[in-house]
Amino acid sequence: MLEEQIENAIQELRESKNTDLCEELIRTQGVQSPAFAQAAFEAGIFRPAVLYQDASPEVRDKLIDLLDQEDEEALGKLRANDCLVALAMIGDDTVAKYFQKWEDNPRPWRKSLYVGPLAYAKEGGWCIEDGQRKSLFFNECYALEKSENATPEDNLFGGTASEKCPYCNSSYVNMLVIDGSDERLSFLGINGKIKIKYCPGCLPWTESLFCRYTEDGESTVITHEGGEDYIVEDEDINDQTPIILSRKMVPKSYCEEFERCAIGGRPAYIDDADYTVCPECGKLMMHLAQLGEELSGCGTHYIQICRDCKLATVRYQQT
Ligand SMILES: [Zn+2]
Ligand SMILES: [Zn+2]
């Protein structure tokens, strides 16, 4: 049955260049097949890049060969940008080695790009830190969903906090209360409950809002620069439908830009992949959760975390 679905999806991709069925199988059913990347590469299709997630070493090496030559003509009509995004999505140690090499010794195609290969790595959700490839997201993933009849214990939405934002006078909001002792979330390595607290009024006008958390304690929003005089009413926040975690794990690439939301897994950015540098240790923060407009109330929120420094940040993108 599934075999048949995969075949149909690939046929659809080949015949009408429609990738929807393939994407659906990868994101919601967790199908991991090198056949998607193979067919996409042969058809000259590079988006969505998630098609390349489980590419075979052969497809990976063909992409590497195209970029590794000094000959400007080698790429033909392919674009370096497309090949780099696909390779970033494959993102294994071999890719990491070449990205570092091309970063240090730029190839002719580098001139046509705004950023170097290592910036592309983030599109695949990884970076190179101290010479090693480091993943910026968790492979485990649980969906976040609205549920009218959630019990208070199951509700991850924390509602308004008691403090108000000094810039816009909106109440701070505990966007997510994450219980690290919940077996499903043990992969996070958090001992106890943490609150992701932020200002919903200021977020759209600031790049990142940070909070410092303690496990099983309160979070403190770190003063941010600026904001806007835009009050979000408490009622609008506290009327929100509870948010619950799915019972079962979902595939790591479950999220999409606007609707499907999750804790863990690979984020789906609306714009370029955007990972925050931790203001304390200077390392890139890890993706923790994604909330689309239905859960966030406004734009897509990306929550990132530095567990070493116990800091979380909320970032925001919209079309
Ligand atoms: Zn504010
Ligand atoms: Zn840090």
Tab-separated table of C-alpha atoms and ligand atoms in Angstrom:
chain	number	residue	atom	x	y	z
A	1	MET	CA	0.000	0.000	0.000
A	2	LEU	CA	2.695	2.451	1.058
A	3	GLU	CA	4.935	1.217	-1.737
A	4	GLU	CA	2.160	2.041	-4.147
A	5	GLN	CA	1.725	5.516	-2.672
A	6	ILE	CA	5.443	6.184	-3.043
A	7	GLU	CA	5.371	5.015	-6.639
A	8	ASN	CA	2.370	7.187	-7.436
A	9	ALA	CA	3.953	10.202	-5.782
A	10	ILE	CA	7.155	9.786	-7.756
A	11	GLN	CA	5.241	9.300	-10.976
A	12	GLU	CA	3.372	12.531	-10.267
A	13	LEU	CA	6.687	14.303	-9.687
A	14	ARG	CA	8.147	12.958	-12.925
A	15	GLU	CA	5.118	13.564	-15.113
A	16	SER	CA	3.696	16.842	-13.900
A	17	LYS	CA	6.552	18.167	-11.731
A	18	ASN	CA	4.107	18.204	-8.852
A	19	THR	CA	5.926	17.429	-5.601
A	20	ASP	CA	2.964	17.664	-3.194
A	21	LEU	CA	2.423	13.936	-2.798
A	22	CYS	CA	6.109	13.246	-2.198
A	23	GLU	CA	6.318	16.039	0.351
A	24	GLU	CA	3.234	14.764	2.156
A	25	LEU	CA	4.679	11.258	2.457
A	26	ILE	CA	7.932	12.606	3.889
A	27	ARG	CA	6.388	15.127	6.279
A	28	THR	CA	3.336	13.345	7.633
A	29	GLN	CA	4.069	9.666	7.108
A	30	GLY	CA	7.787	9.813	7.731
A	31	VAL	CA	8.696	7.907	4.578
A	32	GLN	CA	12.472	7.858	4.265
A	33	SER	CA	13.315	6.883	0.729
A	34	PRO	CA	16.258	7.847	-1.475
A	35	ALA	CA	13.886	7.502	-4.455
A	36	PHE	CA	12.454	11.000	-3.855
A	37	ALA	CA	15.831	12.703	-4.220
A	38	GLN	CA	16.769	10.500	-7.149
A	39	ALA	CA	13.608	11.404	-9.071
A	40	ALA	CA	13.806	15.083	-8.127
A	41	PHE	CA	17.444	15.338	-9.218
A	42	GLU	CA	16.730	13.641	-12.539
A	43	ALA	CA	13.808	15.993	-13.131
A	44	GLY	CA	15.865	19.063	-12.167
A	45	ILE	CA	13.601	19.802	-9.200
A	46	PHE	CA	15.168	21.295	-6.085
A	47	ARG	CA	12.207	22.582	-4.095
A	48	PRO	CA	10.993	21.708	-1.603
A	49	ALA	CA	14.460	20.855	-0.355
A	50	VAL	CA	13.039	18.255	2.031
A	51	LEU	CA	12.882	15.921	-1.001
A	52	TYR	CA	16.653	15.572	-0.591
A	53	GLN	CA	16.586	14.696	3.098
A	54	ASP	CA	17.255	10.976	2.550
A	55	ALA	CA	19.223	11.169	-0.699
A	56	SER	CA	21.564	8.301	-1.559
A	57	PRO	CA	25.348	8.819	-1.456
A	58	GLU	CA	25.254	8.682	-5.271
A	59	VAL	CA	22.967	11.716	-5.582
A	60	ARG	CA	24.964	13.499	-2.887
A	61	ASP	CA	28.219	12.874	-4.738
A	62	LYS	CA	26.772	14.059	-8.049
A	63	LEU	CA	25.768	17.336	-6.397
A	64	ILE	CA	29.196	17.648	-4.794
A	65	ASP	CA	30.942	16.986	-8.112
A	66	LEU	CA	28.925	19.690	-9.828
A	67	LEU	CA	30.083	22.254	-7.288
A	68	ASP	CA	33.594	21.049	-6.653
A	69	GLN	CA	35.012	21.792	-10.080
A	70	GLU	CA	36.958	24.899	-10.927
A	71	ASP	CA	35.321	24.931	-14.339
A	72	GLU	CA	32.701	27.673	-14.411
A	73	GLU	CA	30.720	25.773	-17.012
A	74	ALA	CA	30.434	22.601	-14.928
A	75	LEU	CA	27.110	23.567	-13.418
A	76	GLY	CA	25.471	24.094	-16.793
A	77	LYS	CA	22.051	25.595	-16.249
A	78	LEU	CA	21.815	24.402	-12.661
A	79	ARG	CA	22.146	27.034	-10.015
A	80	ALA	CA	24.725	26.753	-7.241
A	81	ASN	CA	22.074	27.979	-4.840
A	82	ASP	CA	19.795	25.013	-5.558
A	83	CYS	CA	22.597	22.476	-5.257
A	84	LEU	CA	23.763	23.954	-1.951
A	85	VAL	CA	20.280	23.894	-0.425
A	86	ALA	CA	19.839	20.261	-1.481
A	87	LEU	CA	23.233	19.343	-0.037
A	88	ALA	CA	22.464	21.229	3.164
A	89	MET	CA	19.350	19.111	3.550
A	90	ILE	CA	21.429	15.924	3.131
A	91	GLY	CA	23.852	17.423	5.630
A	92	ASP	CA	26.016	14.443	6.541
A	93	ASP	CA	29.707	14.557	7.498
A	94	THR	CA	30.807	14.370	3.858
A	95	VAL	CA	28.694	17.415	2.990
A	96	ALA	CA	30.042	19.215	6.058
A	97	LYS	CA	33.604	18.527	4.912
A	98	TYR	CA	32.940	20.015	1.467
A	99	PHE	CA	31.058	23.028	2.800
A	100	GLN	CA	34.056	23.861	4.986
A	101	LYS	CA	36.401	23.322	2.043
A	102	TRP	CA	34.364	25.594	-0.255
A	103	GLU	CA	34.089	28.177	2.491
A	104	ASP	CA	37.886	28.258	2.851
A	105	ASN	CA	38.608	27.993	-0.890
A	106	PRO	CA	35.732	29.651	-2.761
A	107	ARG	CA	34.712	28.174	-6.103
A	108	PRO	CA	33.733	30.381	-9.088
A	109	TRP	CA	30.016	30.108	-8.221
A	110	ARG	CA	30.615	31.796	-4.858
A	111	LYS	CA	30.490	35.179	-6.673
A	112	SER	CA	26.843	34.637	-7.576
A	113	LEU	CA	25.758	34.075	-3.959
A	114	TYR	CA	25.107	36.474	-1.103
A	115	VAL	CA	26.479	34.129	1.544
A	116	GLY	CA	28.991	31.308	1.697
A	117	PRO	CA	28.301	27.559	1.921
A	118	LEU	CA	28.360	27.454	5.712
A	119	ALA	CA	25.426	29.850	5.845
A	120	TYR	CA	23.547	27.349	3.661
A	121	ALA	CA	24.157	24.627	6.242
A	122	LYS	CA	21.537	26.320	8.431
A	123	GLU	CA	18.906	25.673	5.760
A	124	GLY	CA	19.466	22.004	6.531
A	125	GLY	CA	19.440	22.656	10.277
A	126	TRP	CA	23.095	22.218	11.165
A	127	CYS	CA	26.319	24.135	11.540
A	128	ILE	CA	30.005	23.511	12.049
A	129	GLU	CA	31.129	24.237	15.567
A	130	ASP	CA	34.732	23.709	16.695
A	131	GLY	CA	35.374	21.829	13.456
A	132	GLN	CA	32.480	19.395	14.016
A	133	ARG	CA	29.094	19.132	12.387
A	134	LYS	CA	26.404	19.981	14.930
A	135	SER	CA	22.672	19.525	14.457
A	136	LEU	CA	20.513	22.525	15.300
A	137	PHE	CA	17.312	20.554	15.764
A	138	PHE	CA	16.115	17.413	17.557
A	139	ASN	CA	15.230	14.371	15.431
A	140	GLU	CA	12.359	13.559	17.789
A	141	CYS	CA	9.194	15.491	17.136
A	142	TYR	CA	5.716	15.768	18.675
A	143	ALA	CA	2.926	17.766	17.082
A	144	LEU	CA	1.342	20.730	18.844
A	145	GLU	CA	-2.399	20.893	18.390
A	146	LYS	CA	-5.351	22.884	19.645
A	147	SER	CA	-7.776	21.010	21.827
A	148	GLU	CA	-10.989	22.458	23.242
A	149	ASN	CA	-11.319	19.804	25.910
A	150	ALA	CA	-7.748	19.571	27.158
A	151	THR	CA	-7.296	19.162	30.889
A	152	PRO	CA	-5.267	21.910	32.588
A	153	GLU	CA	-2.398	19.416	33.072
A	154	ASP	CA	-2.274	18.701	29.343
A	155	ASN	CA	-2.412	22.338	28.305
A	156	LEU	CA	0.983	23.643	27.253
A	157	PHE	CA	-0.211	27.192	26.800
A	158	GLY	CA	0.571	29.131	29.968
A	159	GLY	CA	-1.555	32.255	29.382
A	160	THR	CA	-0.614	35.697	30.667
A	161	ALA	CA	2.080	36.159	33.294
A	162	SER	CA	1.760	38.648	36.133
A	163	GLU	CA	4.313	41.139	34.775
A	164	LYS	CA	3.783	43.645	32.010
A	165	CYS	CA	6.138	44.662	29.245
A	166	PRO	CA	7.774	48.044	29.975
A	167	TYR	CA	7.643	48.996	26.287
A	168	CYS	CA	4.096	48.267	25.248
A	169	ASN	CA	2.344	47.497	28.528
A	170	SER	CA	0.984	44.179	27.256
A	171	SER	CA	1.142	41.323	29.743
A	172	TYR	CA	3.976	38.933	29.185
A	173	VAL	CA	2.785	35.534	28.019
A	174	ASN	CA	3.981	32.038	28.843
A	175	MET	CA	3.706	30.842	25.281
A	176	LEU	CA	4.690	27.275	26.097
A	177	VAL	CA	5.131	25.489	29.385
A	178	ILE	CA	7.337	22.525	28.596
A	179	ASP	CA	7.546	19.644	31.013
A	180	GLY	CA	10.862	17.872	30.554
A	181	SER	CA	9.709	15.081	32.855
A	182	ASP	CA	6.963	14.140	30.362
A	183	GLU	CA	8.328	10.923	28.873
A	184	ARG	CA	7.574	12.095	25.350
A	185	LEU	CA	9.852	15.087	25.812
A	186	SER	CA	12.751	13.310	27.504
A	187	PHE	CA	14.803	13.911	24.336
A	188	LEU	CA	14.987	17.594	25.265
A	189	GLY	CA	17.200	16.869	28.253
A	190	ILE	CA	15.363	19.371	30.411
A	191	ASN	CA	14.888	18.476	34.083
A	192	GLY	CA	11.575	19.909	35.166
A	193	LYS	CA	9.302	22.530	33.680
A	194	ILE	CA	10.413	25.535	31.732
A	195	LYS	CA	8.331	28.484	30.627
A	196	ILE	CA	8.885	30.218	27.339
A	197	LYS	CA	7.910	33.740	28.241
A	198	TYR	CA	7.738	36.675	25.832
A	199	CYS	CA	5.874	39.827	24.856
A	200	PRO	CA	3.338	39.237	22.053
A	201	GLY	CA	3.045	42.995	21.481
A	202	CYS	CA	6.725	43.611	20.822
A	203	LEU	CA	7.697	40.423	19.010
A	204	PRO	CA	6.702	41.501	15.493
A	205	TRP	CA	8.902	44.586	15.853
A	206	THR	CA	11.995	42.944	17.264
A	207	GLU	CA	14.272	40.343	15.794
A	208	SER	CA	14.377	38.112	18.856
A	209	LEU	CA	12.980	38.182	22.380
A	210	PHE	CA	14.989	36.336	25.002
A	211	CYS	CA	14.007	34.856	28.332
A	212	ARG	CA	16.107	33.267	31.016
A	213	TYR	CA	14.519	30.174	32.489
A	214	THR	CA	15.060	28.029	35.513
A	215	GLU	CA	13.938	24.427	35.480
A	216	ASP	CA	10.797	24.172	37.595
A	217	GLY	CA	10.762	27.896	38.124
A	218	GLU	CA	9.787	31.189	36.585
A	219	SER	CA	11.248	32.755	33.487
A	220	THR	CA	12.422	36.302	33.182
A	221	VAL	CA	12.143	38.222	29.955
A	222	ILE	CA	15.455	39.862	29.180
A	223	THR	CA	14.998	43.515	28.416
A	224	HIS	CA	14.885	44.030	24.720
A	225	GLU	CA	15.586	47.076	22.666
A	226	GLY	CA	12.590	48.973	21.477
A	227	GLY	CA	9.237	47.562	20.656
A	228	GLU	CA	6.127	49.352	19.625
A	229	ASP	CA	3.223	50.935	21.374
A	230	TYR	CA	0.917	48.050	20.611
A	231	ILE	CA	-1.118	46.544	23.432
A	232	VAL	CA	-2.353	42.989	23.284
A	233	GLU	CA	-5.341	42.628	25.594
A	234	ASP	CA	-5.228	39.972	28.299
A	235	GLU	CA	-8.636	38.615	27.274
A	236	ASP	CA	-7.433	38.021	23.735
A	237	ILE	CA	-4.637	35.903	25.130
A	238	ASN	CA	-6.417	34.002	27.836
A	239	ASP	CA	-9.328	33.100	25.568
A	240	GLN	CA	-6.963	31.000	23.509
A	241	THR	CA	-7.827	27.348	23.043
A	242	PRO	CA	-5.502	25.018	24.979
A	243	ILE	CA	-2.505	23.591	23.161
A	244	ILE	CA	-1.627	19.922	23.601
A	245	LEU	CA	1.154	17.607	22.551
A	246	SER	CA	0.351	14.701	20.231
A	247	ARG	CA	0.247	11.252	21.866
A	248	LYS	CA	2.500	9.763	19.229
A	249	MET	CA	5.736	10.938	17.755
A	250	VAL	CA	5.505	12.497	14.295
A	251	PRO	CA	8.188	12.523	11.551
A	252	LYS	CA	11.101	14.893	12.094
A	253	SER	CA	10.132	17.062	9.110
A	254	TYR	CA	6.475	17.230	10.117
A	255	CYS	CA	6.321	21.036	10.385
A	256	GLU	CA	5.445	23.232	7.452
A	257	GLU	CA	5.630	27.003	7.310
A	258	PHE	CA	2.144	27.997	8.363
A	259	GLU	CA	0.046	25.274	9.911
A	260	ARG	CA	1.678	22.134	11.211
A	261	CYS	CA	3.424	22.909	14.496
A	262	ALA	CA	5.596	20.852	16.802
A	263	ILE	CA	8.044	20.608	19.652
A	264	GLY	CA	11.292	19.219	18.316
A	265	GLY	CA	11.884	18.247	14.717
A	266	ARG	CA	13.102	20.341	11.836
A	267	PRO	CA	11.749	23.883	11.593
A	268	ALA	CA	10.141	25.034	8.339
A	269	TYR	CA	11.104	28.649	7.835
A	270	ILE	CA	9.013	31.062	5.788
A	271	ASP	CA	12.134	33.086	4.931
A	272	ASP	CA	15.762	32.048	5.245
A	273	ALA	CA	16.651	29.700	8.099
A	274	ASP	CA	17.231	31.854	11.111
A	275	TYR	CA	19.153	30.580	14.128
A	276	THR	CA	20.011	32.967	16.934
A	277	VAL	CA	23.485	33.367	18.349
A	278	CYS	CA	23.227	32.833	22.104
A	279	PRO	CA	24.071	36.199	23.671
A	280	GLU	CA	25.997	34.473	26.457
A	281	CYS	CA	28.103	31.707	24.932
A	282	GLY	CA	28.117	32.880	21.311
A	283	LYS	CA	27.004	29.496	19.934
A	284	LEU	CA	23.983	28.995	17.721
A	285	MET	CA	20.827	28.183	19.665
A	286	MET	CA	18.893	24.992	18.938
A	287	HIS	CA	15.415	24.809	17.483
A	288	LEU	CA	12.919	23.856	20.184
A	289	ALA	CA	9.429	24.482	18.801
A	290	GLN	CA	7.484	26.029	15.956
A	291	LEU	CA	4.054	27.600	16.280
A	292	GLY	CA	2.063	28.670	13.237
A	293	GLU	CA	-0.425	31.489	13.208
A	294	GLU	CA	-3.294	29.444	14.566
A	295	LEU	CA	-1.355	28.785	17.765
A	296	SER	CA	0.715	31.957	17.955
A	297	GLY	CA	-2.048	34.394	17.018
A	298	CYS	CA	0.295	36.265	14.681
A	299	GLY	CA	2.897	35.030	12.194
A	300	THR	CA	4.957	31.900	12.723
A	301	HIS	CA	6.961	31.753	15.943
A	302	TYR	CA	10.239	29.869	16.159
A	303	ILE	CA	11.439	29.071	19.661
A	304	GLN	CA	15.119	28.307	20.154
A	305	ILE	CA	17.068	27.340	23.223
A	306	CYS	CA	20.582	27.269	24.688
A	307	ARG	CA	20.500	24.628	27.375
A	308	ASP	CA	24.013	25.491	28.574
A	309	CYS	CA	23.075	29.084	29.382
A	310	LYS	CA	19.392	28.378	30.132
A	311	LEU	CA	18.199	30.968	27.653
A	312	ALA	CA	15.325	30.710	25.202
A	313	THR	CA	14.410	33.002	22.366
A	314	VAL	CA	11.300	33.551	20.295
A	315	ARG	CA	11.737	34.618	16.694
A	316	TYR	CA	9.098	35.606	14.251
A	317	GLN	CA	8.532	35.342	10.517
A	318	GLN	CA	5.583	36.112	8.294
A	319	THR	CA	4.941	36.441	4.598
B	1	ZN	ZN	6.052	44.579	24.685
B	2	ZN	ZN	24.498	29.875	25.415
